[in-house]
Coordinates of C-alpha atoms and ligand atoms in Angstrom, one line a residue:
X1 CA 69.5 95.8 126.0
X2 CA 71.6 93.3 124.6
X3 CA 72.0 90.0 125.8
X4 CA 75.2 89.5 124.3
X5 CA 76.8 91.9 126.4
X6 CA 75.4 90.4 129.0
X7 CA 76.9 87.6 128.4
X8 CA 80.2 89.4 127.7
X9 CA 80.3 91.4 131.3
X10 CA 79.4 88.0 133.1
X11 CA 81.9 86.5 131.9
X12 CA 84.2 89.5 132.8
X13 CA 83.4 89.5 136.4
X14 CA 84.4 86.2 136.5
X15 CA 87.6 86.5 134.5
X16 CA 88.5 89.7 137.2
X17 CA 87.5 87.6 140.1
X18 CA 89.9 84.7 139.0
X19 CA 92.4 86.8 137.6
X20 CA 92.4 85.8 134.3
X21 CA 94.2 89.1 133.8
X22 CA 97.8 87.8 135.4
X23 CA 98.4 85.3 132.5
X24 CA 98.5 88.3 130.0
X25 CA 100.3 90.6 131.7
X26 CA 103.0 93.1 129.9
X27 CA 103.8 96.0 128.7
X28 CA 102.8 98.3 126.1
X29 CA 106.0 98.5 124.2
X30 CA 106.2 95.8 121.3
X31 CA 108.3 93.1 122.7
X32 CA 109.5 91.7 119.0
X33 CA 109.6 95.6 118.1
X34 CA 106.8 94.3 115.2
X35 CA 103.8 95.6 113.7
X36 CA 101.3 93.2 111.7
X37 CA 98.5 94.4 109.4
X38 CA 96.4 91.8 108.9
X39 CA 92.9 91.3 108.3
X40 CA 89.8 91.0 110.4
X41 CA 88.4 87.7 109.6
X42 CA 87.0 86.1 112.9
X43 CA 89.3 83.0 112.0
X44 CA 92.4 85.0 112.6
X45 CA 91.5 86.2 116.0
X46 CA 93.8 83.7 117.7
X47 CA 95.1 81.8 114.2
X48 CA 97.0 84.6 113.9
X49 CA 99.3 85.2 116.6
X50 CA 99.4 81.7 117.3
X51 CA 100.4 80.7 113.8
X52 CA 103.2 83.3 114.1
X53 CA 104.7 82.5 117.5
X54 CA 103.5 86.0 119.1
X55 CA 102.1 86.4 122.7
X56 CA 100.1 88.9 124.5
X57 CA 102.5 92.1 124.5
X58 CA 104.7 90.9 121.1
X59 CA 103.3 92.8 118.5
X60 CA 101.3 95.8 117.3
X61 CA 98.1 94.1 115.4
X62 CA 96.3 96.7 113.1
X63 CA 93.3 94.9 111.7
X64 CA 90.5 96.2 108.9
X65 CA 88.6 94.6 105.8
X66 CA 91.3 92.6 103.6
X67 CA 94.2 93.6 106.2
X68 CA 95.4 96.2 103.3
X69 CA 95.9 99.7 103.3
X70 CA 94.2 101.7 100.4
X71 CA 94.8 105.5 101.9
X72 CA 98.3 106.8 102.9
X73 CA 97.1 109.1 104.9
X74 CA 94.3 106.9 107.0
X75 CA 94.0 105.6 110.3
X76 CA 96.3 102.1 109.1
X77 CA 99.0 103.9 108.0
X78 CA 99.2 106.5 111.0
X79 CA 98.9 103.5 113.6
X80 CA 102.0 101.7 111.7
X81 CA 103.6 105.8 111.8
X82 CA 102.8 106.0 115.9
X83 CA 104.4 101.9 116.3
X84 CA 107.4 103.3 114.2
X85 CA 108.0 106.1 116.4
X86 CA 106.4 105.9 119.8
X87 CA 106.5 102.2 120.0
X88 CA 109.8 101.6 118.8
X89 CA 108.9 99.1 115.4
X90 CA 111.7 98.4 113.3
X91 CA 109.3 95.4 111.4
X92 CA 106.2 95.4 109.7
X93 CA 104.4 92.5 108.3
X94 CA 101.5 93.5 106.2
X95 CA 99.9 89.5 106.4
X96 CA 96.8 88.8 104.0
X97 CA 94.9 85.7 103.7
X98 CA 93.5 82.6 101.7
X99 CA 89.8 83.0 101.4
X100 CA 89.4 86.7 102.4
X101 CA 86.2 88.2 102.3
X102 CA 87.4 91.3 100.4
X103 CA 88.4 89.1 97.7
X104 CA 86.1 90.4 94.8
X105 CA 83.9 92.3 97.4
X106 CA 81.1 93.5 95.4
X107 CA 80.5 97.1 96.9
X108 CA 77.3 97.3 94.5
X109 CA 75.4 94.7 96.4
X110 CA 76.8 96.4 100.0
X111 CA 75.1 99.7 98.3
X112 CA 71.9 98.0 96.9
X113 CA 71.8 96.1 101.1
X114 CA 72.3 100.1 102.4
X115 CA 69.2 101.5 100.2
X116 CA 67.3 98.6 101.6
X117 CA 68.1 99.3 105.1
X118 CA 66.7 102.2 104.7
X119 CA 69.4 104.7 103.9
X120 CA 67.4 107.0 101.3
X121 CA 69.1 107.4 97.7
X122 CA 69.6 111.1 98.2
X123 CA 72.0 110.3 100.8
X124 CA 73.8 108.5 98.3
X125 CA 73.6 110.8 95.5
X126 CA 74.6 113.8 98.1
X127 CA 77.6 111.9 99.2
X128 CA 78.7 111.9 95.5
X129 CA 78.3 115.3 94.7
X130 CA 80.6 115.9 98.3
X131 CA 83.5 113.8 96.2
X132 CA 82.8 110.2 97.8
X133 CA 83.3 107.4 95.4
X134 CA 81.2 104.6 97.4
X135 CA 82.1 101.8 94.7
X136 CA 85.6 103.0 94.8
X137 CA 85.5 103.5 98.6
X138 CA 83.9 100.5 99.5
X139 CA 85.5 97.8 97.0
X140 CA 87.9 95.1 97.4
X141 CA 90.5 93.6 95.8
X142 CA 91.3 91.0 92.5
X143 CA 94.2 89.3 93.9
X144 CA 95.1 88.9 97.3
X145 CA 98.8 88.4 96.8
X146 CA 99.0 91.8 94.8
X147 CA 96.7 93.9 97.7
X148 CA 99.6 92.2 99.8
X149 CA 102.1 93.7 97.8
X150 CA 100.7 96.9 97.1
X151 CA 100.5 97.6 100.7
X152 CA 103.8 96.5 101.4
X153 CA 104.8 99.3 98.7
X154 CA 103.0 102.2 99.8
X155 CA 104.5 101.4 103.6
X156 CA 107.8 101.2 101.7
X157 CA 107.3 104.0 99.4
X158 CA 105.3 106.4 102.1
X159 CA 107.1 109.8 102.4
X160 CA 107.1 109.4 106.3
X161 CA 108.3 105.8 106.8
X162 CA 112.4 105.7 107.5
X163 CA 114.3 103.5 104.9
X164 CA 115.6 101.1 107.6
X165 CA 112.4 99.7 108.8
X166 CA 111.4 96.5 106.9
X167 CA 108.3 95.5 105.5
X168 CA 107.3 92.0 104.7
X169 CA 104.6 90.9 102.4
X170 CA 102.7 87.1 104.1
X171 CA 99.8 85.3 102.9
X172 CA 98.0 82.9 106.2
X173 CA 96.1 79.9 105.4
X174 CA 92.8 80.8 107.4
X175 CA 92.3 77.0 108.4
X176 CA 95.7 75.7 109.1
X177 CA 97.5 79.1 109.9
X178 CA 100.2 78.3 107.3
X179 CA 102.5 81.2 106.2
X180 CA 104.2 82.0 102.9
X181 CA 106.0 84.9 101.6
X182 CA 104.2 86.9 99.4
Ligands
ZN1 ZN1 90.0 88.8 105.0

């Protein structure tokens, strides 16, 4: 029971009924052969591709925690691998922003809100001894303009990426969807 999704398939059956659908309506191929890694923050949901002129059916979007990727061989960097070459991307713009969240994160209070959830210390302590670094897993970053840039690097430094696609480093002002180049 949720009434939020309650609310969320109400409103679908009205969106199908009016066909809401037709305004959105495209392929799945990348129209502006683009894909953008940016980050989750609710005030990019339509900042975002508004700010940067793209439509329903423009651009892959990637999204996580601080819009940066940390492993080369995770689930960001295979999505940006499968837009490269299934999807036909020849840009990528890794796009961070003003204000993120990830900024400074403190994974030692996420840790100290898991053990009061309930999730026992042992679970903790066993996950350590299997090789996971929580505080290293779970942390953030000092600067956003260098997490910007490091993930531009790895993409452009990553043993499978081809040397003609290019990557672009952007920072978005979360309030007034303002761009620079990072
Ligand atoms: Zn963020």
């Amino acid at each position: 029971m949720s009434l939020l999704m309650d609310e969320i398939f109400a409103h679908n059956e009205v969106f199908i009924k009016n066909k809401g659908y037709e305004h959105y309506c495209t392929d799945k191929l990348p129209n502006k052969k683009l894909a953008v890694i940016s980050c989750m923050d609710a005030r990019l949901i339509e900042l975002l591709p508004a700010a940067m002129g793209l439509r329903n059916g423009d651009a892959k979007l990637i999204k996580n925690a601080g819009g940066n990727i940390t492993n080369p061989f995770g689930s960001a960097m295979r999505s940006l691998l499968v837009c490269i070459y299934e999807m036909g991307v020849e840009e990528i713009a890794v796009v961070g922003h003003h204000g993120c969240g990830m900024l400074n994160f403190d994974s030692k209070a996420v840790i100290e809100k898991m053990q009061a959830r309930g999730i026992p210390r042992e679970r903790l302590t066993m996950l350590s001894y299997c090789g996971v670094n929580l505080h290293n897993w779970l942390s953030g970053f000092a600067c956003v303009e260098t997490s910007v840039r490091d993930t531009v690097n790895l993409i452009k430094q990553h043993p499978l990426v081809p040397e003609d696609v290019k990557v672009h480093g952007l920072l978005i002002d979360p309030a007034t969807g303002s761009l620079s180049r990072v």
